[in-house]
Coordinates of C-alpha atoms in Angstrom, one line a residue:
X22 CA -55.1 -22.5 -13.3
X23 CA -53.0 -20.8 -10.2
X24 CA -50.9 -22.9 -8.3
X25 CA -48.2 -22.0 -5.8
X26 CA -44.6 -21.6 -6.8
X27 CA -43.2 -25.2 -6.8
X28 CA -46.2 -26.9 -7.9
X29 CA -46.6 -29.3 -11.0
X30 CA -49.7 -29.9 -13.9
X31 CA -49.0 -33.1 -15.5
X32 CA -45.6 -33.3 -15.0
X33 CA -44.2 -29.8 -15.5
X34 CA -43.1 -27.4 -13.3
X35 CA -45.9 -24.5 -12.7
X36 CA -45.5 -20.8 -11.0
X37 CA -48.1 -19.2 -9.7
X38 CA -48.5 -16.9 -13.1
X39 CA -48.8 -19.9 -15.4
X40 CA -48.1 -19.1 -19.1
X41 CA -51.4 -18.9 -21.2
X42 CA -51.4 -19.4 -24.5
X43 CA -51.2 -16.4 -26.8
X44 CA -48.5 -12.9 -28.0
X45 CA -45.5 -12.5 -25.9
X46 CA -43.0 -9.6 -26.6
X47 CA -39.6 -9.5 -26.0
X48 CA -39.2 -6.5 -25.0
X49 CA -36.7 -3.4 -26.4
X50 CA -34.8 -2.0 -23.5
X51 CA -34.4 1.5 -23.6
X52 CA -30.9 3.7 -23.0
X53 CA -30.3 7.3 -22.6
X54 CA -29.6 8.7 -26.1
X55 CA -26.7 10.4 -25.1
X56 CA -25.0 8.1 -21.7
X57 CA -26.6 4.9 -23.2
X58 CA -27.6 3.9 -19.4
X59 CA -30.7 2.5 -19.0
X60 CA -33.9 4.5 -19.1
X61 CA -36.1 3.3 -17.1
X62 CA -39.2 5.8 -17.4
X63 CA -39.5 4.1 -21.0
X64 CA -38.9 0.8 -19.9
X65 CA -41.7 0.5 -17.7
X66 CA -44.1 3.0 -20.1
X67 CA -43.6 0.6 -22.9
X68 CA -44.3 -2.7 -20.6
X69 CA -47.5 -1.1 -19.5
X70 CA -48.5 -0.3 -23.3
X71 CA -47.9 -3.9 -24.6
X72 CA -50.0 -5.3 -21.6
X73 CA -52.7 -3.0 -22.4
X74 CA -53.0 -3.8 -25.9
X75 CA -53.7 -7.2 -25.7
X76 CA -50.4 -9.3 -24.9
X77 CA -50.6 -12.8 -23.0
X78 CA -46.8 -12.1 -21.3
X79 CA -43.5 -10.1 -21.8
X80 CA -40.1 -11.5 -22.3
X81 CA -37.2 -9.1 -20.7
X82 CA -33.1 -9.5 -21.9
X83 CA -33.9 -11.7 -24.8
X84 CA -32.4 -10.9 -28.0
X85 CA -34.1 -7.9 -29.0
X86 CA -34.0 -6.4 -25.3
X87 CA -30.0 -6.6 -26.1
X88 CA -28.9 -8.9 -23.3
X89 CA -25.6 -9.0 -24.7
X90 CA -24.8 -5.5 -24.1
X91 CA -26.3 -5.5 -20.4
X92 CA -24.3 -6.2 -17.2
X93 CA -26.0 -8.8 -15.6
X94 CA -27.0 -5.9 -12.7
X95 CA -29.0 -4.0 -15.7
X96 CA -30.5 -7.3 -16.4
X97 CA -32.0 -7.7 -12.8
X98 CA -33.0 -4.3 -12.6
X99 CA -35.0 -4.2 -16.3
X100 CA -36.8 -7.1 -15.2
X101 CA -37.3 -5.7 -11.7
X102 CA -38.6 -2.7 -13.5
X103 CA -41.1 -4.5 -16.4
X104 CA -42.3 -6.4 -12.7
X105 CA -43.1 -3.0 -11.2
X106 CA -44.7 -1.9 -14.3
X107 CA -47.1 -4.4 -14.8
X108 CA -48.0 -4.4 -10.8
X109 CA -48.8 -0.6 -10.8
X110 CA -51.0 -1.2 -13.9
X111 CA -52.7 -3.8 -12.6
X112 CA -51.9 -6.5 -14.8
X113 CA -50.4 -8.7 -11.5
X114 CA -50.7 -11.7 -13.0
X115 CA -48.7 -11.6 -16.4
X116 CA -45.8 -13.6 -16.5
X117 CA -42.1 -12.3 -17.3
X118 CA -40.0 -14.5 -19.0
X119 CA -36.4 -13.4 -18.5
X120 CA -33.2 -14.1 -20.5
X121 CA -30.7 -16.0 -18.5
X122 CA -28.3 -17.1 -20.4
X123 CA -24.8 -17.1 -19.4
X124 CA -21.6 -19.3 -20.5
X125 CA -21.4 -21.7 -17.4
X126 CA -23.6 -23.8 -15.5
X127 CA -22.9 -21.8 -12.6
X128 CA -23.4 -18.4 -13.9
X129 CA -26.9 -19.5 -15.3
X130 CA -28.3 -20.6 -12.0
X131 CA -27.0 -17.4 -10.2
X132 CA -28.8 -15.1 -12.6
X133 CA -32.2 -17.2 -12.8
X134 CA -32.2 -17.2 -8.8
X135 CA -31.8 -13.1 -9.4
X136 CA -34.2 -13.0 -12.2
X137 CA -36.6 -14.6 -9.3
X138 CA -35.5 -12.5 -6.6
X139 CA -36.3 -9.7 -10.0
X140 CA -39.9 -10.8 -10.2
X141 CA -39.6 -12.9 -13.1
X142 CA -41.5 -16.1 -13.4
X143 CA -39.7 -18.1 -15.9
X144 CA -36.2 -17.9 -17.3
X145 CA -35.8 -18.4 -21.6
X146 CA -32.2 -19.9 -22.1
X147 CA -29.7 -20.5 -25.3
X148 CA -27.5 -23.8 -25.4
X149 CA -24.1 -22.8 -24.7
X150 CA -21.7 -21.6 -28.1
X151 CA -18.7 -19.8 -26.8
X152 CA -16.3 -23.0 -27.1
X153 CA -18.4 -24.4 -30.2
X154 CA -16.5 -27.5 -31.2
X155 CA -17.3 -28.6 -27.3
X156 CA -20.3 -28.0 -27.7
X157 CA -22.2 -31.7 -28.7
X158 CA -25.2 -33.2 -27.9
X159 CA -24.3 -34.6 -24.0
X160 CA -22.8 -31.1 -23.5
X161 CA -25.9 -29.2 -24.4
X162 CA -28.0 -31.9 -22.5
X163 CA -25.9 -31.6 -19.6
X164 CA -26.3 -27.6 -19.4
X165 CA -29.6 -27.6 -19.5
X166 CA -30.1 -30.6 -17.2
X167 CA -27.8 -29.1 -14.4
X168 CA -29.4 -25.7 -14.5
X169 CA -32.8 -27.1 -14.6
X170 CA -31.9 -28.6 -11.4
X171 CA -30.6 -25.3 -9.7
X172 CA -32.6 -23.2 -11.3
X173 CA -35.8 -21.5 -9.3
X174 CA -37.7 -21.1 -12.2
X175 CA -39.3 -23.2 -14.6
X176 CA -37.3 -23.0 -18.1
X177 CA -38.1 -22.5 -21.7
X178 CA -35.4 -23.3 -24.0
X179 CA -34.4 -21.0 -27.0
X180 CA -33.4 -22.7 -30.4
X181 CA -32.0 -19.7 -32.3
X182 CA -29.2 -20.9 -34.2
X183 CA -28.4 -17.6 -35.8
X184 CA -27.0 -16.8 -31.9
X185 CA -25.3 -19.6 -30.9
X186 CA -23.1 -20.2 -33.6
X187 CA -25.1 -22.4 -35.7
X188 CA -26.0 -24.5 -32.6
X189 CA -29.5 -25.9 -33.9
X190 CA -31.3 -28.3 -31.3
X191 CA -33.3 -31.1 -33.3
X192 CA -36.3 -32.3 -32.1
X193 CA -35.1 -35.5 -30.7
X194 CA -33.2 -33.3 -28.2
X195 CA -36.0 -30.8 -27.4
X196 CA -38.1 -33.8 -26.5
X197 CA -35.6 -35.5 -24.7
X198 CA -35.2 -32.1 -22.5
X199 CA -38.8 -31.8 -22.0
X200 CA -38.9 -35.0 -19.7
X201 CA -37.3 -32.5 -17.2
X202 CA -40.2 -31.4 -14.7
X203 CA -38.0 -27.7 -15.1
X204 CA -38.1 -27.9 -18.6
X205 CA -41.7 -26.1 -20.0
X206 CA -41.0 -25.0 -23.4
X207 CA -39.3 -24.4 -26.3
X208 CA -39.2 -21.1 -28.4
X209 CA -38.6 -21.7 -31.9
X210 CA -36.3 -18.6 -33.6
X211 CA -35.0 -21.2 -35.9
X212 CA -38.7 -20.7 -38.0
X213 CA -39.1 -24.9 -38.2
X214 CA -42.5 -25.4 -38.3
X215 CA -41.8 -29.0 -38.6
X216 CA -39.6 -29.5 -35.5
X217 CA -42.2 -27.3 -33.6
X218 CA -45.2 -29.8 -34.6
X219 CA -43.1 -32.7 -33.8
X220 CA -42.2 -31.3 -30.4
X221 CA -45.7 -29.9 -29.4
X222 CA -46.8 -33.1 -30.3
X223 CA -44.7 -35.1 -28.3
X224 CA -45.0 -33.3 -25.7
X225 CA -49.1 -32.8 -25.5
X226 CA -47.9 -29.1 -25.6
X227 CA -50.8 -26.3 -24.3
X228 CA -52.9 -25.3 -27.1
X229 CA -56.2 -22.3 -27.1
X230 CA -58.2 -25.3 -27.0
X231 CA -56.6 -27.7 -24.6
X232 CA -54.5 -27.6 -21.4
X233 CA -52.5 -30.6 -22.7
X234 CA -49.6 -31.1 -20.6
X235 CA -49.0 -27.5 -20.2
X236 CA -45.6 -27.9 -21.9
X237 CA -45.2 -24.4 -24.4
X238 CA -44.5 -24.3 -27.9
X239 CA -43.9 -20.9 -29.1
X240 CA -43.0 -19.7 -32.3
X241 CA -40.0 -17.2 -32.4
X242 CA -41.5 -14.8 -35.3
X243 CA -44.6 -13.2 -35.9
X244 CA -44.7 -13.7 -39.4
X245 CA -45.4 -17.6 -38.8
X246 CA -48.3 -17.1 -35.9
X247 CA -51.1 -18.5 -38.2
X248 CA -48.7 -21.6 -39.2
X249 CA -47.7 -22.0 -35.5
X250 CA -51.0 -22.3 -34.8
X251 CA -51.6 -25.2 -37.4
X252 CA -48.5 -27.4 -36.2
X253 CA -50.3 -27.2 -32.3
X254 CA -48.3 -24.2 -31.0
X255 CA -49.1 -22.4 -27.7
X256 CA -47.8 -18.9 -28.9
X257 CA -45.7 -17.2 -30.4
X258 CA -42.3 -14.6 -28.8
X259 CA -42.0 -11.8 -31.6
X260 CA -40.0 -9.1 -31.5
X261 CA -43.1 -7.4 -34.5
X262 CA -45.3 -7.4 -31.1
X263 CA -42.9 -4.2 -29.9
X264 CA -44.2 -2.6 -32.7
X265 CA -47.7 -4.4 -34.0
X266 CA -49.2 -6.1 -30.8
X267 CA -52.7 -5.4 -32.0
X268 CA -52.2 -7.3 -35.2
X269 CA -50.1 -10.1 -33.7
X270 CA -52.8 -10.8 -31.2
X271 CA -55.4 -10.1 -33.6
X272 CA -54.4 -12.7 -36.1
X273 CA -53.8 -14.9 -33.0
X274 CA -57.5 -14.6 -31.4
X275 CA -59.1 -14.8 -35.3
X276 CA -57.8 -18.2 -35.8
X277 CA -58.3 -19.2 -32.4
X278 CA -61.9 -18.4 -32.7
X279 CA -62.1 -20.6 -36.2
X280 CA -62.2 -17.4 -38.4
X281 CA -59.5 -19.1 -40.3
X282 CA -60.0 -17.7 -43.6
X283 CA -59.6 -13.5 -42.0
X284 CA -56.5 -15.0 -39.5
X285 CA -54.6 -16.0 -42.6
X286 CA -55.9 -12.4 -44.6
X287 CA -54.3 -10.6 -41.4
X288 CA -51.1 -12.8 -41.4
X289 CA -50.4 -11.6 -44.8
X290 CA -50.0 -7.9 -43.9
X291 CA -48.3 -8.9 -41.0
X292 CA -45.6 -11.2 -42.4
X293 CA -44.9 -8.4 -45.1
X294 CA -44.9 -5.5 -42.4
X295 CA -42.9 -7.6 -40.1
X296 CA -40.3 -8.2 -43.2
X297 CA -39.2 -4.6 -42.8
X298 CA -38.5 -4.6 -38.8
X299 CA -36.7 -8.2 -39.2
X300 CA -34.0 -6.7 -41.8
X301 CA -33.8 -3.6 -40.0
X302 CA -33.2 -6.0 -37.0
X303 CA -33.0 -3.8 -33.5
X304 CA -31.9 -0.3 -34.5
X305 CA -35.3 -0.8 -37.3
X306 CA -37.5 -2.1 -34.0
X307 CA -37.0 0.8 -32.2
X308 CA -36.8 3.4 -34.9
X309 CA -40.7 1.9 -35.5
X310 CA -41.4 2.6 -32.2
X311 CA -40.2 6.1 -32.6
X312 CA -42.0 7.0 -35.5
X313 CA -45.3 5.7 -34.1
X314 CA -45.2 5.7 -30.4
X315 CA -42.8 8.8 -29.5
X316 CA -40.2 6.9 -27.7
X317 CA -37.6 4.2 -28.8
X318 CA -34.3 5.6 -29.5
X319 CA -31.5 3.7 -30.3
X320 CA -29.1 0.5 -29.7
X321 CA -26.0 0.5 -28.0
X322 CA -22.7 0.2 -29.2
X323 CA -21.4 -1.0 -31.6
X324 CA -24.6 -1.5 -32.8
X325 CA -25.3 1.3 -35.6
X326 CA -27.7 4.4 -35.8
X327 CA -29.9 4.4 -38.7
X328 CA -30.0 7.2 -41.3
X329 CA -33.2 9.0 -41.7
X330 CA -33.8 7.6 -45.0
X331 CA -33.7 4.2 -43.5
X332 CA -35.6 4.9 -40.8
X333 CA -38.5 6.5 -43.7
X334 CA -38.1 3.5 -45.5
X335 CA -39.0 1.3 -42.5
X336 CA -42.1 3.6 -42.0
X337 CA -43.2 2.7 -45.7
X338 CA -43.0 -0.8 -45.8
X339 CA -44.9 -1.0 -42.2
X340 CA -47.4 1.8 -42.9
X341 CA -50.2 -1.2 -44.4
X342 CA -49.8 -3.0 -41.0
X343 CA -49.7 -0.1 -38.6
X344 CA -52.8 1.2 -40.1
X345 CA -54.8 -1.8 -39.3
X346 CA -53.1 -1.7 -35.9
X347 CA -54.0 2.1 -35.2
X348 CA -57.6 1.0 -36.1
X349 CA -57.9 -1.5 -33.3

């Protein structure tokens, strides 16, 4: 369903590129090997691959696109890019989630009015960490209430403890938050399947089999797709969709389809293959990329380089996976 900008379904905020269910990416952002400035040729080739192969939407500055090491000007003009990308190939309507996050209320709402002005459609946003004993329940509920507010764009919130200092949102609070008409998902990095049933079912989340509320429940790893599925997920934000985004939406359209028995085969090989890009964490991702794409390069600063017998290693353990996803 297409609605203007502003609009609601059942409560929640809409945009006129609604989310649909599916494999989202969040996507690498690529720097000059040498200046580590942005390269925005590659930027915008690998967008245009990802939609092509099958993806339901793109995420830009998340984690793996290393919003941490971006100025808040490269964020706006990596989203502006993935935007441009998309339109030339013709795949106008596929959302952009963009990272947002920023310490203060204030700082939050400026960048998710530039990630708007950027062409994104939603913005995905950590609980504040930085002063961590602060940091308790009204705190967190306050953040997210005020910038929900300001905010132009409808919000999904990102659980990821591992990047916030240990800050883990239970799901008492993520359904509390969801009563916000700004508030229209959760992504799940934290890997609880049980806190993402609890929540999706709460909330009437969107499933491939019913509009519900519209309210999203993604999972945060591809290696849990088929079990984010059972627990009455929406879709699923992996960084293994960079790499894999045949597989990842193939697993996701088998079970959809009731072909449960192949969608959990497939999940196998793709938990195992993802294993090797999830230890190798961003420097791995885009080493994967570069072995079977002819593009990726490297992290910045201070992340490290990998050594070529790393980098072969990675290749191994992903081969069984990237041969079923060369075959598609």
């Amino acid at each position: 369903m297409t609605v203007p900008i502003g609009g609601e379904v059942n409560g929640h905020t809409t945009t006129k590129r609604p989310l649909p269910c599916g494999i989202y990416a969040p996507t690498m952002t690529f720097f000059d090997p040498e200046t580590e400035e942005l390269d925005i040729p590659t930027i915008k080739k690998h967008a245009e691959r990802l939609a092509k192969d099958g993806l339901a939407g793109l995420v830009t500055m998340g984690s793996n696109g290393e919003a941490i090491h971006c100025t808040r000007e490269e964020k706006v003009a990596v989203t502006r890019a993935t935007r441009e990308a998309l339109n030339a190939a013709g795949f106008t309507t596929m959302p952009i989630i963009v990272g947002a996050t920023e310490g203060s209320v204030k700082g939050t709402i400026e960048l998710c009015k530039q990630s708007a002005a950027a062409g994104g459609d939603y913005v995905l946003l950590l609980p504040p960490s930085y002063f961590r004993a602060q940091m308790d329940e009204e705190a967190i509920v306050g953040y997210f209430t005020a910038v929900a507010d300001g905010s132009p764009l409808p919000i999904v919130l990102y659980n990821y403890p591992g990047a916030v200092a240990g800050i883990d949102m239970d799901s008492d609070l993520l359904i509390k938050l969801a009563e916000h008409p700004n508030i229209v998902g959760t992504k799940f990095t934290c890997g609880s399947t049980g806190k993402l049933t609890r929540v999706a079912r709460a909330t009437d989340a969107k499933t491939p089999t019913s509009e519900g509320s519209g309210y999203m429940a993604f999972g945060g790893i591809c290696d849990f797709t088929v079990q984010t599925l059972v627990s009455g997920g929406s879709g699923i934000i992996a960084g293994g969709a960079n790499v894999m985004p045949k597989v990842c939406v193939k697993v996701w359209n088998l079970y959809a389809e009731g072909k449960t028995e192949e969608a959990i085969a497939l999940q196998k090989v793709l938990s195992r293959g993802d294993w090797y890009l999830t230890k190798a964490a961003i420097a791995g991702t885009k080493q994967a990329i570069q072995t079977y794409f002819g593009y990726g390069g490297y992290p910045r600063r201070p992340l490290k380089r990998l050594e070529k017998a790393k980098v072969a290693a990675i290749a191994e353990g992903i081969q069984e996976v990237m041969d079923i996803e060369m075959s598609l």
